[in-house]
Coordinates of C-alpha atoms in Angstrom, one line a residue:
Chain A
M1 CA 0.0 0.0 0.0
T2 CA 2.8 2.4 0.9
E3 CA 4.6 1.4 -2.3
S4 CA 1.7 2.3 -4.6
A5 CA 1.3 5.6 -2.7
T6 CA 4.9 6.6 -3.4
D7 CA 4.4 5.5 -7.1
T8 CA 1.6 8.0 -7.4
I9 CA 3.6 10.8 -6.0
Q10 CA 6.5 10.1 -8.3
S11 CA 4.5 9.7 -11.5
G12 CA 1.9 12.4 -10.8
G13 CA 4.0 14.8 -8.7
S14 CA 6.7 16.3 -10.8
A15 CA 6.5 15.3 -14.4
A16 CA 9.5 17.5 -15.2
T17 CA 11.9 15.6 -12.9
A18 CA 10.5 12.2 -14.0
A19 CA 10.9 13.1 -17.7
G20 CA 14.4 14.5 -17.0
S21 CA 15.7 11.4 -15.2
T22 CA 14.4 9.0 -17.7
A23 CA 15.4 11.0 -20.8
A24 CA 18.2 8.7 -21.5
V25 CA 16.0 5.6 -21.6
R26 CA 12.9 7.1 -23.1
P27 CA 12.6 10.3 -25.0
A28 CA 10.2 12.9 -23.5
P29 CA 7.4 13.7 -23.6
A30 CA 6.3 10.5 -21.9
E31 CA 3.6 8.5 -23.5
A32 CA 0.7 7.8 -21.1
I33 CA -1.6 5.9 -23.4
A34 CA -0.6 4.2 -26.6
L35 CA -2.8 2.2 -29.0
R36 CA -0.8 0.6 -31.9
N37 CA -2.4 -1.0 -34.9
V38 CA -5.4 -2.0 -32.8
T39 CA -8.2 -4.0 -34.4
M40 CA -11.3 -4.9 -32.5
S41 CA -14.0 -7.1 -33.8
F42 CA -16.9 -8.6 -32.1
D43 CA -18.5 -12.0 -32.8
L44 CA -22.2 -11.5 -33.6
G45 CA -22.9 -15.2 -33.8
R46 CA -23.8 -17.2 -37.0
S47 CA -20.2 -16.6 -38.2
K48 CA -20.9 -12.8 -38.5
R49 CA -18.3 -10.4 -37.2
M50 CA -18.5 -6.7 -36.6
T51 CA -15.3 -4.7 -36.8
A52 CA -15.5 -1.8 -34.5
L53 CA -11.9 -0.6 -34.9
E54 CA -9.4 -1.3 -37.6
D55 CA -5.7 -0.5 -37.6
F56 CA -6.2 2.2 -35.0
N57 CA -3.4 4.3 -33.7
L58 CA -3.5 6.8 -30.9
S59 CA -1.0 8.3 -28.5
V60 CA -1.7 10.4 -25.5
A61 CA 1.1 12.2 -23.7
E62 CA 1.4 12.5 -20.0
G63 CA -0.7 15.5 -18.8
E64 CA -2.4 15.8 -22.2
F65 CA -6.2 16.2 -22.7
V66 CA -7.3 14.3 -25.8
A67 CA -10.9 14.2 -27.1
L68 CA -12.1 11.4 -29.4
L69 CA -14.8 12.7 -31.7
G70 CA -16.9 10.7 -34.0
P71 CA -20.4 9.8 -35.0
S72 CA -22.3 7.4 -32.8
G73 CA -21.3 3.8 -33.3
C74 CA -17.9 4.6 -34.7
G75 CA -16.1 2.7 -32.0
K76 CA -14.9 5.6 -29.8
S77 CA -16.3 4.0 -26.7
T78 CA -14.6 0.8 -27.7
V79 CA -11.3 2.7 -27.6
L80 CA -12.1 3.9 -24.1
R81 CA -13.0 0.4 -22.9
L82 CA -9.8 -1.0 -24.3
V83 CA -7.9 1.6 -22.3
T84 CA -9.7 0.7 -19.1
G85 CA -8.9 -3.0 -19.7
L86 CA -12.5 -3.9 -19.7
E87 CA -12.1 -5.2 -23.3
Q88 CA -9.2 -7.0 -25.0
A89 CA -8.1 -6.0 -28.5
T90 CA -8.5 -8.6 -31.2
S91 CA -5.0 -7.6 -32.4
G92 CA -2.5 -4.9 -31.9
E93 CA -1.2 -3.4 -28.7
V94 CA -2.8 -1.3 -26.0
L95 CA -0.4 0.2 -23.4
V96 CA -1.1 2.5 -20.5
E97 CA 2.1 3.8 -18.8
D98 CA 3.9 1.1 -20.8
K99 CA 1.9 -1.7 -19.1
A100 CA -1.3 -3.7 -19.8
P101 CA -4.3 -1.4 -19.1
A102 CA -5.7 -3.7 -16.4
D103 CA -2.6 -3.1 -14.3
L104 CA -3.5 0.6 -13.8
A105 CA -7.0 -0.4 -12.7
K106 CA -5.6 -3.0 -10.3
S107 CA -3.3 -0.5 -8.7
H108 CA -6.2 2.0 -8.3
R109 CA -4.6 4.7 -10.5
L110 CA -7.4 5.0 -13.1
G111 CA -10.4 7.3 -12.9
V112 CA -13.4 6.7 -15.1
A113 CA -16.8 8.4 -15.5
F114 CA -19.3 6.7 -17.8
Q115 CA -22.3 8.2 -19.6
E116 CA -24.5 6.4 -17.0
H117 CA -23.4 7.8 -13.7
A118 CA -23.7 4.4 -12.0
L119 CA -23.7 5.8 -8.5
L120 CA -24.7 3.5 -5.7
P121 CA -28.4 4.3 -5.0
W122 CA -28.1 3.3 -1.3
S123 CA -25.1 5.6 -0.5
S124 CA -25.0 9.3 0.1
V125 CA -23.1 11.7 -2.2
R126 CA -20.2 11.7 0.3
E127 CA -20.1 7.9 0.5
N128 CA -20.3 7.6 -3.3
I129 CA -17.3 9.8 -3.8
A130 CA -15.4 7.9 -1.1
L131 CA -16.1 4.6 -2.8
P132 CA -12.8 4.3 -4.7
F133 CA -10.9 4.5 -1.3
R134 CA -13.0 1.6 0.0
L135 CA -12.5 -0.4 -3.2
A136 CA -8.8 0.2 -2.9
R137 CA -9.0 -0.9 0.7
R138 CA -7.5 2.3 1.9
A139 CA -8.6 4.5 4.8
V140 CA -10.9 7.2 3.4
D141 CA -9.3 10.6 3.2
W142 CA -12.4 12.6 4.2
Q143 CA -10.6 15.9 3.7
R144 CA -10.0 14.9 0.1
V145 CA -13.6 13.8 -0.4
D146 CA -14.9 17.1 1.0
E147 CA -12.4 19.0 -1.2
L148 CA -13.8 17.3 -4.3
I149 CA -17.4 18.1 -3.1
R150 CA -16.3 21.7 -3.1
L151 CA -14.6 21.4 -6.4
V152 CA -17.7 20.0 -8.2
G153 CA -19.9 22.5 -6.4
L154 CA -22.0 20.1 -4.3
V155 CA -21.5 21.6 -0.9
G156 CA -24.8 21.2 1.1
F157 CA -25.6 17.9 -0.8
E158 CA -23.2 15.7 1.1
K159 CA -25.9 13.6 2.7
A160 CA -28.3 13.5 -0.3
R161 CA -28.9 10.2 -2.0
P162 CA -28.5 10.0 -5.8
R163 CA -32.2 9.8 -6.5
Q164 CA -32.6 13.2 -4.9
L165 CA -30.2 14.8 -7.3
S166 CA -30.6 16.2 -10.8
G167 CA -28.9 14.6 -13.8
G168 CA -26.2 17.2 -13.8
M169 CA -25.5 16.8 -10.1
K170 CA -25.2 13.0 -10.5
Q171 CA -22.7 13.4 -13.2
R172 CA -20.7 15.8 -11.0
V173 CA -20.7 13.2 -8.3
A174 CA -19.5 10.6 -10.8
I175 CA -16.6 12.9 -11.9
A176 CA -15.7 13.7 -8.3
R177 CA -15.6 9.9 -7.7
A178 CA -13.3 9.5 -10.7
L179 CA -10.9 12.1 -9.4
V180 CA -10.9 11.3 -5.7
L181 CA -7.8 9.0 -5.8
S182 CA -5.8 11.5 -7.9
P183 CA -5.6 9.0 -10.8
D184 CA -2.8 9.0 -13.3
V185 CA -5.3 8.7 -16.1
L186 CA -8.8 10.0 -16.4
L187 CA -11.3 8.5 -18.9
L188 CA -14.6 10.2 -19.6
D189 CA -17.1 8.4 -21.8
E190 CA -19.7 11.0 -22.8
P191 CA -20.1 12.0 -19.2
F192 CA -22.6 14.7 -20.2
G193 CA -24.3 12.8 -23.0
A194 CA -27.6 12.5 -21.2
L195 CA -27.8 16.1 -20.2
D196 CA -29.7 19.0 -21.8
A197 CA -27.7 21.5 -23.8
V198 CA -27.6 24.3 -21.2
T199 CA -26.5 22.0 -18.3
R200 CA -24.0 20.3 -20.6
R201 CA -22.4 23.7 -21.5
R202 CA -22.2 24.6 -17.8
M203 CA -20.7 21.2 -16.9
N204 CA -18.1 21.6 -19.7
G205 CA -17.1 24.9 -18.2
E206 CA -16.8 23.3 -14.8
L207 CA -14.8 20.3 -16.1
A208 CA -12.4 22.8 -17.8
R209 CA -11.9 24.6 -14.5
I210 CA -11.4 21.3 -12.6
W211 CA -8.9 20.1 -15.2
E212 CA -6.9 23.4 -15.0
E213 CA -6.3 22.7 -11.3
Q214 CA -4.6 19.3 -12.0
H215 CA -3.5 18.4 -15.5
I216 CA -4.4 14.8 -15.4
T217 CA -3.9 12.7 -18.6
T218 CA -7.4 12.6 -19.9
L219 CA -9.2 10.8 -22.7
L220 CA -12.7 12.1 -23.4
V221 CA -15.1 10.4 -25.7
T222 CA -17.8 12.7 -27.2
H223 CA -19.9 13.4 -30.2
D224 CA -20.2 17.1 -29.3
V225 CA -17.7 19.1 -31.3
E226 CA -17.8 22.2 -29.1
E227 CA -17.2 20.2 -26.0
A228 CA -14.2 18.5 -27.6
V229 CA -12.6 21.8 -28.8
L230 CA -13.3 23.6 -25.5
L231 CA -11.7 21.0 -23.4
A232 CA -9.0 19.2 -25.3
D233 CA -5.4 19.9 -26.3
R234 CA -5.9 17.6 -29.3
V235 CA -9.1 16.4 -31.0
V236 CA -9.0 13.1 -32.8
V237 CA -11.7 12.7 -35.4
L238 CA -12.8 9.1 -36.1
T239 CA -14.3 7.7 -39.3
G240 CA -17.5 5.7 -39.2
R241 CA -17.4 1.9 -38.6
P242 CA -14.9 0.5 -38.6
G243 CA -13.3 3.3 -36.7
R244 CA -10.0 4.8 -38.0
V245 CA -8.3 8.1 -37.3
R246 CA -9.5 10.5 -39.9
H247 CA -7.9 13.7 -38.6
V248 CA -6.0 15.0 -35.6
Q249 CA -6.7 18.6 -34.7
T250 CA -4.3 20.4 -32.3
V251 CA -6.2 23.0 -30.3
D252 CA -3.6 25.5 -29.0
M253 CA -6.0 28.2 -27.7
P254 CA -4.7 29.5 -24.4
R255 CA -6.0 28.1 -21.1
P256 CA -7.9 28.7 -18.9
R257 CA -10.6 28.7 -21.6
H258 CA -13.8 30.2 -20.5
A259 CA -17.2 29.8 -22.0
D260 CA -16.8 33.1 -23.9
I261 CA -14.1 31.6 -26.0
T262 CA -16.8 29.6 -27.8
R263 CA -17.8 32.8 -29.5
S264 CA -14.4 33.7 -30.9
A265 CA -13.7 33.4 -34.6
E266 CA -10.8 31.0 -34.1
F267 CA -13.0 28.7 -32.0
R268 CA -15.8 28.7 -34.5
A269 CA -13.4 28.0 -37.4
V270 CA -12.0 24.9 -35.7
V271 CA -15.5 23.7 -34.7
D272 CA -16.8 24.2 -38.3
H273 CA -13.8 22.4 -39.8
L274 CA -14.3 19.4 -37.5
T275 CA -18.1 19.4 -38.0
D276 CA -17.4 19.2 -41.8
L277 CA -15.1 16.3 -41.2
L278 CA -17.8 14.4 -39.2
D279 CA -20.3 15.2 -42.0
V280 CA -18.2 13.5 -44.7
D281 CA -19.2 10.2 -43.0
R282 CA -22.9 10.9 -43.1
K283 CA -22.8 11.9 -46.7
A284 CA -21.0 8.7 -47.5
E285 CA -23.7 6.7 -45.7
Chain B
M1 CA -61.8 12.8 -10.8
R2 CA -62.2 9.3 -9.5
L3 CA -61.8 8.6 -5.8
R4 CA -59.7 5.5 -5.0
S5 CA -60.4 3.5 -1.9
P6 CA -57.2 3.0 0.1
R7 CA -55.5 -0.4 -0.1
W8 CA -56.1 -1.4 3.5
L9 CA -59.8 -0.8 3.0
N10 CA -59.9 -3.1 0.0
N11 CA -58.0 -5.8 1.8
T12 CA -60.3 -5.6 4.8
I13 CA -63.4 -5.8 2.6
G14 CA -61.9 -8.8 0.8
V15 CA -61.1 -10.7 4.0
L16 CA -64.6 -9.9 5.5
I17 CA -66.3 -11.3 2.3
L18 CA -64.2 -14.4 2.5
I19 CA -65.1 -15.0 6.2
T20 CA -68.7 -14.3 5.6
V21 CA -68.9 -16.8 2.7
A22 CA -67.2 -19.5 4.7
E23 CA -69.5 -18.8 7.6
L24 CA -72.6 -19.0 5.4
I25 CA -71.5 -22.2 3.7
G26 CA -71.1 -23.7 7.2
R27 CA -74.4 -22.4 8.5
T28 CA -76.4 -23.6 5.5
G29 CA -74.6 -26.9 5.5
I30 CA -74.5 -27.0 1.7
A31 CA -71.0 -28.4 1.8
G32 CA -71.9 -31.2 4.1
R33 CA -71.1 -31.8 7.7
S34 CA -67.4 -31.5 7.2
W35 CA -67.6 -27.8 6.7
P36 CA -68.6 -26.2 10.0
P37 CA -69.4 -22.5 10.5
L38 CA -66.2 -20.5 11.3
T39 CA -67.8 -19.2 14.5
D40 CA -68.0 -22.8 15.7
V41 CA -64.3 -23.3 15.0
V42 CA -63.4 -20.1 16.8
G43 CA -65.6 -21.2 19.7
Y44 CA -63.9 -24.5 19.8
L45 CA -60.5 -22.8 19.9
A46 CA -61.7 -20.8 22.9
E47 CA -61.9 -24.0 25.0
P48 CA -58.8 -24.3 27.2
V49 CA -58.2 -28.0 26.4
A50 CA -58.4 -27.5 22.7
Q51 CA -56.4 -24.4 22.9
A52 CA -53.6 -26.1 24.8
T53 CA -53.5 -28.9 22.2
V54 CA -53.4 -26.6 19.2
L55 CA -50.8 -24.3 20.9
R56 CA -48.5 -27.2 21.6
A57 CA -48.8 -28.3 18.0
L58 CA -48.3 -24.7 16.8
T59 CA -45.1 -24.4 18.8
A60 CA -43.7 -27.6 17.4
T61 CA -44.6 -26.7 13.8
A62 CA -43.3 -23.1 14.1
A63 CA -40.0 -24.5 15.5
S64 CA -39.6 -27.0 12.7
A65 CA -40.5 -24.3 10.1
G66 CA -38.0 -21.9 11.7
W67 CA -35.2 -24.4 11.6
G68 CA -36.1 -25.3 8.1
L69 CA -36.1 -21.7 7.1
V70 CA -32.7 -21.1 8.6
L71 CA -31.2 -24.3 7.2
G72 CA -32.6 -23.7 3.7
I73 CA -31.3 -20.1 3.7
V74 CA -27.9 -21.1 4.9
F75 CA -27.5 -23.9 2.3
A76 CA -28.9 -21.7 -0.5
A77 CA -26.5 -18.9 0.4
I78 CA -23.5 -21.3 0.4
A79 CA -24.6 -22.7 -3.0
A80 CA -25.2 -19.2 -4.4
L81 CA -21.8 -18.0 -3.2
L82 CA -20.1 -21.1 -4.7
A83 CA -21.9 -20.4 -8.0
N84 CA -20.8 -16.8 -7.8
F85 CA -17.1 -17.4 -7.2
I86 CA -16.7 -20.6 -9.2
P87 CA -18.7 -20.0 -12.4
V88 CA -18.0 -23.5 -13.6
L89 CA -20.2 -24.8 -10.9
R90 CA -23.1 -22.5 -11.8
P91 CA -24.9 -24.7 -14.4
G92 CA -24.5 -27.9 -12.3
L93 CA -25.9 -26.2 -9.1
D94 CA -28.8 -24.7 -11.1
R95 CA -29.7 -28.2 -12.4
L96 CA -29.3 -29.8 -9.0
A97 CA -31.6 -27.2 -7.5
S98 CA -34.2 -27.8 -10.2
V99 CA -34.0 -31.6 -9.8
L100 CA -34.4 -31.3 -6.0
N101 CA -37.4 -29.0 -6.6
A102 CA -39.0 -31.3 -9.1
V103 CA -39.1 -34.2 -6.7
P104 CA -42.4 -33.9 -4.8
L105 CA -41.8 -33.2 -1.1
I106 CA -44.6 -35.7 -0.3
A107 CA -42.6 -38.4 -2.0
L108 CA -39.4 -37.5 -0.1
A109 CA -41.0 -37.4 3.3
P110 CA -41.3 -41.2 3.9
L111 CA -37.7 -41.5 2.7
L112 CA -36.6 -38.9 5.1
I113 CA -38.4 -40.6 8.0
T114 CA -36.1 -43.6 7.5
T115 CA -32.9 -41.5 7.1
V116 CA -33.0 -38.4 9.3
G117 CA -35.7 -39.7 11.7
R118 CA -39.2 -38.7 12.7
E119 CA -38.1 -35.7 14.8
S120 CA -36.1 -33.9 12.1
T121 CA -38.1 -34.7 9.0
P122 CA -40.4 -31.7 9.2
A123 CA -37.5 -29.3 9.4
V124 CA -35.7 -31.0 6.6
V125 CA -38.7 -31.0 4.3
A126 CA -39.2 -27.3 5.1
A127 CA -35.5 -26.7 4.3
L128 CA -35.8 -28.4 0.9
G129 CA -38.6 -26.2 -0.1
V130 CA -37.0 -23.0 1.2
G131 CA -33.6 -24.0 -0.2
F132 CA -34.8 -24.0 -3.8
V133 CA -36.7 -20.7 -3.6
M134 CA -33.8 -18.9 -1.8
F135 CA -31.1 -20.3 -4.1
V136 CA -33.0 -18.8 -7.1
A137 CA -33.4 -15.5 -5.2
F138 CA -29.8 -15.4 -4.1
T139 CA -28.3 -16.2 -7.6
A140 CA -30.7 -13.8 -9.3
G141 CA -30.0 -11.1 -6.7
L142 CA -26.2 -11.4 -6.8
A143 CA -26.3 -11.2 -10.6
G144 CA -28.6 -8.2 -10.5
A145 CA -26.0 -5.3 -10.6
S146 CA -26.1 -3.3 -13.8
A147 CA -23.3 -3.7 -16.3
T148 CA -22.1 -0.2 -15.7
H149 CA -22.0 -0.7 -12.0
Q150 CA -19.8 -3.8 -12.5
D151 CA -17.6 -1.8 -14.9
V152 CA -17.2 1.0 -12.3
F153 CA -16.1 -1.5 -9.7
S154 CA -13.7 -3.2 -12.2
V155 CA -12.0 0.1 -13.3
F156 CA -11.5 1.1 -9.7
G157 CA -9.6 -2.2 -9.2
S158 CA -12.1 -3.7 -6.8
A159 CA -11.3 -7.3 -5.6
R160 CA -14.0 -9.8 -6.1
S161 CA -14.8 -10.1 -2.4
T162 CA -15.0 -6.3 -2.2
T163 CA -17.4 -6.2 -5.1
L164 CA -19.5 -8.9 -3.5
L165 CA -19.7 -7.0 -0.2
R166 CA -20.2 -3.5 -1.6
L167 CA -22.1 -4.1 -4.8
Q168 CA -23.6 -7.5 -5.2
I169 CA -25.0 -8.1 -1.7
P170 CA -26.7 -4.6 -1.4
V171 CA -28.1 -5.0 -4.9
S172 CA -29.4 -8.5 -4.1
L173 CA -31.3 -7.6 -0.9
P174 CA -34.7 -6.6 -2.4
T175 CA -34.7 -9.8 -4.5
V176 CA -33.6 -11.9 -1.5
F177 CA -36.5 -10.5 0.6
D178 CA -38.8 -11.2 -2.3
G179 CA -37.6 -14.8 -2.1
L180 CA -38.1 -14.8 1.6
A181 CA -41.8 -13.8 1.2
L182 CA -42.2 -17.0 -0.8
A183 CA -39.9 -19.1 1.3
A184 CA -41.5 -18.3 4.7
P185 CA -44.9 -19.8 3.9
T186 CA -43.1 -22.6 2.0
A187 CA -41.3 -23.5 5.3
I188 CA -44.6 -23.8 7.2
L189 CA -46.1 -25.9 4.4
G190 CA -43.0 -28.1 4.3
A191 CA -43.0 -28.6 8.1
T192 CA -46.7 -29.5 8.1
I193 CA -46.3 -32.0 5.3
G194 CA -43.2 -33.4 7.0
E195 CA -45.3 -34.0 10.2
W196 CA -47.9 -36.1 8.4
F197 CA -45.5 -39.0 8.2
G198 CA -45.2 -39.8 11.8
A199 CA -43.6 -36.8 13.6
P200 CA -44.3 -36.9 17.3
R201 CA -46.1 -33.6 17.4
G202 CA -47.2 -30.6 15.3
L203 CA -50.0 -29.2 13.3
G204 CA -49.5 -31.8 10.6
V205 CA -49.9 -34.6 13.1
L206 CA -53.1 -32.9 14.5
I207 CA -54.5 -32.5 11.0
V208 CA -53.9 -36.2 10.2
S209 CA -55.3 -37.6 13.5
A210 CA -58.3 -35.2 13.4
M211 CA -59.1 -36.4 9.9
Q212 CA -58.9 -40.1 10.8
N213 CA -61.0 -39.6 13.9
Y214 CA -63.5 -37.4 12.2
Q215 CA -63.0 -34.5 14.6
V216 CA -64.1 -31.8 12.2
L217 CA -63.7 -28.8 14.5
L218 CA -60.2 -29.9 15.5
L219 CA -59.3 -30.4 11.9
W220 CA -60.5 -26.9 11.0
A221 CA -58.8 -25.4 14.0
A222 CA -55.5 -26.9 13.1
A223 CA -55.8 -25.9 9.5
L224 CA -56.8 -22.4 10.3
T225 CA -53.8 -22.1 12.7
A226 CA -51.4 -23.3 10.1
A227 CA -52.9 -20.8 7.6
L228 CA -52.6 -17.9 10.0
L229 CA -49.0 -18.8 10.9
S230 CA -48.2 -19.0 7.2
L231 CA -49.9 -15.6 6.6
A232 CA -48.0 -14.0 9.5
A233 CA -44.7 -15.3 8.1
Y234 CA -45.6 -13.9 4.7
L235 CA -46.6 -10.5 6.0
I236 CA -43.4 -10.1 8.1
A237 CA -41.3 -11.0 5.0
V238 CA -43.2 -8.5 2.8
R239 CA -42.6 -5.8 5.4
L240 CA -38.9 -6.6 5.3
Q241 CA -39.0 -6.6 1.5
S242 CA -40.5 -3.1 1.2
G243 CA -37.9 -1.9 3.8
A244 CA -35.1 -3.3 1.6
V245 CA -36.5 -1.7 -1.5
R246 CA -36.7 1.6 0.1
R247 CA -33.1 1.4 1.4
F248 CA -31.3 -0.3 -1.5
T249 CA -32.8 1.0 -4.7

């Protein structure tokens, strides 16, 4: 237990020192997530197979925020599930911190928020956020839990049960839960997909603010172009099934990015460009 | 706007109708001499001697049913946990449970008399009935967590025992108490049947001997007591179930 705690401090604490000391072995910047020539196909029975991903390549650097953008059913959630270790690639290589993805989950250094919040209905907000501590069999750091409740703006709702919360609040609890152990890698699978446009926009603003505070390596899966451009350092646009990388867009607008940035000409231009790229698919269909 | 009568009122009216019809059939004698008016049965139960006889039998049956319930639940829980942690065993255990349930308890009882003895047969017959219902409830309940919940526990690196404790068991509780609402009356039925085949005491014994000696009032008193005991067990389980639903969903 002490060992894994030290690990976290080393890898998350000072990226500069870590990169400097390992420069001889591995050129910086360190690669946090790597998918190489990944193909993923599912057996549908009666000798039919569905190929979700084909020859897929993706690399996310340590401390980088990457958004996967694509039409629904293009396999972007499959990419995320491969990185969590919940699914195994049919062929190719998936590495997280140079190891098998499941290793990160086993050592409790992965944070995930799914589209369905999946909170425990019998637990309070506070207990739900503390859950990762319990699953890691560590003593709950209540200070950390309360800090996250403040961060996601749920002060006063600590004792509420999930069913008493709105959809947006539940997602904020799910994100706080994903962050509570200070994970090395954060994976977000359309966390605001089920929310209305206004709430979604506000949540995006909050996620941007939260991310500013601790630059965690993040992979976000979304079909919302504005969301991707607002949050990410790089946006990877996927083709329709089978999913391949169509385009990689670097977004170097300065941070912190506030909601007003979405009205700037530069932002609109990037959004329009990416939307066009997504539309190519639909025309082809 | 339509006014709806509250549920308790509906239930009370239903029970009153049932009692009245039974009483009328007894009074008019259209079902023969073996169907006495309910008031006569209640009157018979008010007699101290009859009361003592029925009460002694009730205590014995309730004890057997209670033991059967506990035994059945414990064995069902062990089997369900085995099936949960060793998935290879799951199909075999499912089939074993179905086969045990397919054998009529009434056919097993004489066999049990010769193996576990007259004293324990009622509890064992009760346990067999309870065991099947509870095994189904436990296995269904433990598998009841949503796929996303299971994914969340996996990505946070939860050990299987931790997932059992913090996800599967809480999720299973409403289903388990649903099972209990079926299992509790089953236990009393099982104990009573088990007593028919020569147990030393109990409501089953009372029913058989009253039948053979044509003691109609005693027969009805014993049957009524068994029914009330069964109903009480059911109501307690239902109360627990609604509590579990409120807390765990």
